[in-house]
Amino acid sequence: PVPAAAESSFPLLQHEGVLSGYADGSFQLWKPITRAEAIKVLVTSDGTLRDEADAAQRHLHPTVETAEGQQWYAPYLRVATTRKLVHGLPDGSLRLHSPLPVAEAVTLLHRFARVSRPVPFLTSSYLRNKEGEWYTEAMSNAIARKLVTEPLELSEPIRRGQFFAMVERLRVAERNQSFAYDAMAHQWRQQDERLSIASRNPFTITIPALHLE
């Protein structure tokens, strides 16, 4: 089953051009997300990085690039590696087509965050964090920022819907200039935006009810 929080992430991410779906129009939220897919989502969800990826795409030359450089993810990977947001695995590989484990997904999200701050060690029933590990800081930040919507096992592959939900919450918090995701503040802001639009067209005023998690 697909978590409701993941379904609710669709409108914003689609509106911002982050998600385009598969050829059949579905998002296949239940499937594990690969490293390459996760990198693309993170790059395109940040306006500055997306512009850099567009520029990189224009400068790719299929006739002279390596096979890796001709892949659909090449411009996103170039931006991520140039900015040192993506590091190789201990064996030096990136394994871009492999499913992304939860611990790596949360760490990637932490690196791609526009704003970060030191937080004390945190753990929760949703994320079983451990002190002194390579992922400890990222996990503590994810918990403090309220990015996780359901229990996740650190070593298990993260599903597309679960990853999209975390990216959604991170970008919403950043757009609201807040460190942590706040569902009420986000919904009030959405309502204010709708009222602003409606005030310019008084014949279509609609005030939706707030639905808090």
Tab-separated table of C-alpha atoms in Angstrom:
chain	number	residue	atom	x	y	z
A	1	PRO	CA	0.000	0.000	0.000
A	2	VAL	CA	1.068	3.568	-0.690
A	3	PRO	CA	1.244	5.868	2.378
A	4	ALA	CA	-1.232	8.751	2.296
A	5	ALA	CA	1.609	11.190	2.986
A	6	ALA	CA	3.322	10.044	-0.208
A	7	GLU	CA	0.168	10.529	-2.258
A	8	SER	CA	-0.235	14.043	-0.872
A	9	SER	CA	3.271	14.940	-2.062
A	10	PHE	CA	2.256	14.661	-5.701
A	11	PRO	CA	0.643	18.056	-6.328
A	12	LEU	CA	3.535	20.189	-5.098
A	13	LEU	CA	6.334	18.157	-6.640
A	14	GLN	CA	4.468	17.858	-9.930
A	15	HIS	CA	3.643	21.561	-9.965
A	16	GLU	CA	7.329	22.404	-9.527
A	17	GLY	CA	8.316	20.016	-12.311
A	18	VAL	CA	10.146	17.618	-10.011
A	19	LEU	CA	8.145	14.507	-10.915
A	20	SER	CA	7.089	13.482	-14.386
A	21	GLY	CA	6.142	9.843	-13.862
A	22	TYR	CA	6.604	6.819	-16.097
A	23	ALA	CA	5.431	6.430	-19.677
A	24	ASP	CA	2.114	4.995	-18.466
A	25	GLY	CA	1.490	8.123	-16.347
A	26	SER	CA	2.015	6.358	-13.006
A	27	PHE	CA	4.576	7.156	-10.319
A	28	GLN	CA	4.906	3.570	-9.042
A	29	LEU	CA	5.312	4.764	-5.473
A	30	TRP	CA	5.651	1.267	-4.094
A	31	LYS	CA	8.864	0.578	-6.035
A	32	PRO	CA	12.318	1.123	-4.530
A	33	ILE	CA	13.971	4.284	-5.819
A	34	THR	CA	17.421	4.007	-7.370
A	35	ARG	CA	20.358	6.271	-6.566
A	36	ALA	CA	20.141	7.887	-10.015
A	37	GLU	CA	16.428	8.628	-9.606
A	38	ALA	CA	16.948	10.047	-6.123
A	39	ILE	CA	19.720	12.341	-7.344
A	40	LYS	CA	17.495	13.650	-10.140
A	41	VAL	CA	14.629	14.369	-7.710
A	42	LEU	CA	16.921	16.222	-5.301
A	43	VAL	CA	18.574	18.279	-8.028
A	44	THR	CA	15.334	19.245	-9.762
A	45	SER	CA	13.637	20.137	-6.464
A	46	ASP	CA	16.221	22.915	-5.953
A	47	GLY	CA	15.859	25.785	-8.415
A	48	THR	CA	19.546	26.684	-8.473
A	49	LEU	CA	20.701	23.100	-8.968
A	50	ARG	CA	18.057	22.519	-11.634
A	51	ASP	CA	19.365	25.521	-13.590
A	52	GLU	CA	22.874	24.098	-13.326
A	53	ALA	CA	21.636	20.719	-14.586
A	54	ASP	CA	19.904	22.404	-17.538
A	55	ALA	CA	23.168	24.160	-18.372
A	56	ALA	CA	25.082	20.887	-18.048
A	57	GLN	CA	22.595	19.194	-20.375
A	58	ARG	CA	23.193	21.829	-23.046
A	59	HIS	CA	26.936	21.226	-22.860
A	60	LEU	CA	26.776	17.443	-23.111
A	61	HIS	CA	28.057	16.170	-26.450
A	62	PRO	CA	26.811	12.609	-27.103
A	63	THR	CA	29.390	12.058	-29.824
A	64	VAL	CA	32.319	12.607	-27.485
A	65	GLU	CA	30.874	11.784	-24.058
A	66	THR	CA	31.441	8.381	-22.503
A	67	ALA	CA	28.534	5.954	-22.345
A	68	GLU	CA	27.926	7.146	-18.797
A	69	GLY	CA	27.767	10.739	-20.009
A	70	GLN	CA	24.979	9.860	-22.446
A	71	GLN	CA	22.636	8.523	-19.774
A	72	TRP	CA	19.466	10.417	-18.829
A	73	TYR	CA	20.871	11.123	-15.371
A	74	ALA	CA	24.186	12.565	-16.618
A	75	PRO	CA	23.446	16.296	-16.055
A	76	TYR	CA	22.038	15.673	-12.566
A	77	LEU	CA	24.978	13.494	-11.591
A	78	ARG	CA	27.417	16.091	-12.932
A	79	VAL	CA	25.877	18.804	-10.757
A	80	ALA	CA	25.774	16.571	-7.673
A	81	THR	CA	29.373	15.393	-8.015
A	82	THR	CA	30.710	18.861	-8.895
A	83	ARG	CA	29.134	20.245	-5.744
A	84	LYS	CA	30.375	17.201	-3.780
A	85	LEU	CA	26.836	16.296	-2.740
A	86	VAL	CA	27.271	12.701	-3.865
A	87	HIS	CA	30.129	10.524	-2.681
A	88	GLY	CA	31.054	7.086	-3.926
A	89	LEU	CA	30.623	3.897	-1.923
A	90	PRO	CA	33.631	2.376	-0.127
A	91	ASP	CA	34.508	0.404	-3.292
A	92	GLY	CA	34.588	3.658	-5.287
A	93	SER	CA	31.432	2.943	-7.264
A	94	LEU	CA	28.151	4.871	-7.302
A	95	ARG	CA	25.832	1.950	-8.201
A	96	LEU	CA	23.391	4.374	-9.712
A	97	HIS	CA	20.930	1.704	-10.803
A	98	SER	CA	20.788	-0.021	-7.421
A	99	PRO	CA	17.981	0.535	-4.881
A	100	LEU	CA	18.811	3.251	-2.350
A	101	PRO	CA	18.807	2.141	1.319
A	102	VAL	CA	16.987	4.349	3.822
A	103	ALA	CA	20.181	5.394	5.631
A	104	GLU	CA	21.749	6.602	2.376
A	105	ALA	CA	18.526	8.298	1.280
A	106	VAL	CA	18.295	10.334	4.477
A	107	THR	CA	21.997	11.222	4.236
A	108	LEU	CA	21.560	12.405	0.643
A	109	LEU	CA	18.590	14.508	1.679
A	110	HIS	CA	20.681	16.082	4.442
A	111	ARG	CA	23.458	17.007	1.994
A	112	PHE	CA	20.988	18.566	-0.434
A	113	ALA	CA	19.258	20.670	2.228
A	114	ARG	CA	19.690	24.403	1.617
A	115	VAL	CA	19.931	25.123	5.342
A	116	SER	CA	21.341	22.886	8.066
A	117	ARG	CA	22.153	23.404	11.694
A	118	PRO	CA	23.722	21.344	14.483
A	119	VAL	CA	21.173	19.307	16.389
A	120	PRO	CA	21.661	16.995	19.374
A	121	PHE	CA	21.537	13.265	18.873
A	122	LEU	CA	17.956	12.186	18.225
A	123	THR	CA	16.280	8.870	17.616
A	124	SER	CA	12.643	7.902	17.230
A	125	SER	CA	10.307	4.995	16.627
A	126	TYR	CA	10.285	6.021	12.954
A	127	LEU	CA	14.074	6.184	12.563
A	128	ARG	CA	16.213	4.039	14.858
A	129	ASN	CA	19.287	6.234	14.905
A	130	LYS	CA	22.607	5.182	16.444
A	131	GLU	CA	25.375	7.353	17.852
A	132	GLY	CA	28.788	7.439	16.209
A	133	GLU	CA	27.692	6.196	12.785
A	134	TRP	CA	28.270	7.813	9.380
A	135	TYR	CA	24.548	8.555	9.155
A	136	THR	CA	23.981	9.798	12.729
A	137	GLU	CA	23.927	13.536	11.970
A	138	ALA	CA	21.642	13.125	8.962
A	139	MET	CA	19.192	10.986	10.932
A	140	SER	CA	19.073	13.448	13.820
A	141	ASN	CA	18.386	16.269	11.364
A	142	ALA	CA	15.619	14.332	9.611
A	143	ILE	CA	13.928	13.687	12.959
A	144	ALA	CA	14.332	17.294	14.114
A	145	ARG	CA	12.959	18.580	10.812
A	146	LYS	CA	9.963	16.190	10.910
A	147	LEU	CA	10.710	14.771	7.482
A	148	VAL	CA	9.760	11.152	8.173
A	149	THR	CA	6.121	10.119	7.994
A	150	GLU	CA	6.286	6.402	8.849
A	151	PRO	CA	8.634	3.815	10.428
A	152	LEU	CA	11.650	3.071	8.229
A	153	GLU	CA	14.353	0.425	8.514
A	154	LEU	CA	17.768	1.957	7.835
A	155	SER	CA	19.127	-0.975	5.818
A	156	GLU	CA	15.991	-1.512	3.710
A	157	PRO	CA	15.513	0.067	0.259
A	158	ILE	CA	13.414	3.209	0.434
A	159	ARG	CA	10.308	3.272	-1.741
A	160	ARG	CA	9.706	6.040	-4.229
A	161	GLY	CA	6.665	7.317	-2.345
A	162	GLN	CA	8.533	7.418	0.955
A	163	PHE	CA	11.400	9.363	-0.604
A	164	PHE	CA	9.088	11.807	-2.383
A	165	ALA	CA	7.300	12.501	0.904
A	166	MET	CA	10.579	13.426	2.621
A	167	VAL	CA	11.684	15.667	-0.243
A	168	GLU	CA	8.258	17.322	-0.189
A	169	ARG	CA	8.510	18.109	3.519
A	170	LEU	CA	12.065	19.423	3.227
A	171	ARG	CA	11.279	21.764	0.341
A	172	VAL	CA	8.033	22.964	1.960
A	173	ALA	CA	9.915	23.823	5.174
A	174	GLU	CA	12.554	25.688	3.178
A	175	ARG	CA	9.949	27.572	1.175
A	176	ASN	CA	8.285	28.601	4.437
A	177	GLN	CA	11.714	29.651	5.782
A	178	SER	CA	11.395	27.157	8.600
A	179	PHE	CA	13.904	24.565	9.785
A	180	ALA	CA	11.239	21.942	10.544
A	181	TYR	CA	8.196	20.959	8.534
A	182	ASP	CA	5.017	22.460	9.978
A	183	ALA	CA	1.802	21.062	8.499
A	184	MET	CA	-0.400	23.810	9.939
A	185	ALA	CA	1.832	26.653	8.712
A	186	HIS	CA	2.005	25.051	5.278
A	187	GLN	CA	-1.769	24.694	4.985
A	188	TRP	CA	-2.373	28.241	6.184
A	189	ARG	CA	0.089	29.480	3.575
A	190	GLN	CA	-1.679	27.475	0.872
A	191	GLN	CA	-4.998	28.929	1.987
A	192	ASP	CA	-3.573	32.468	1.906
A	193	GLU	CA	-2.303	31.862	-1.628
A	194	ARG	CA	-5.726	30.607	-2.731
A	195	LEU	CA	-7.430	33.628	-1.161
A	196	SER	CA	-4.984	35.945	-2.902
A	197	ILE	CA	-5.783	34.356	-6.257
A	198	ALA	CA	-9.496	34.341	-5.529
A	199	SER	CA	-9.450	38.034	-4.584
A	200	ARG	CA	-8.401	38.764	-8.145
A	201	ASN	CA	-11.306	36.648	-9.405
A	202	PRO	CA	-14.171	37.051	-6.875
A	203	PHE	CA	-16.438	34.657	-8.742
A	204	THR	CA	-14.323	31.617	-7.830
A	205	ILE	CA	-13.640	32.036	-4.099
A	206	THR	CA	-13.129	28.680	-2.409
A	207	ILE	CA	-11.810	28.223	1.130
A	208	PRO	CA	-10.932	24.558	1.746
A	209	ALA	CA	-11.034	23.026	5.208
A	210	LEU	CA	-7.723	22.387	6.918
A	211	HIS	CA	-6.711	18.748	7.285
A	212	LEU	CA	-3.840	18.294	9.690
A	213	GLU	CA	-1.769	15.134	10.044
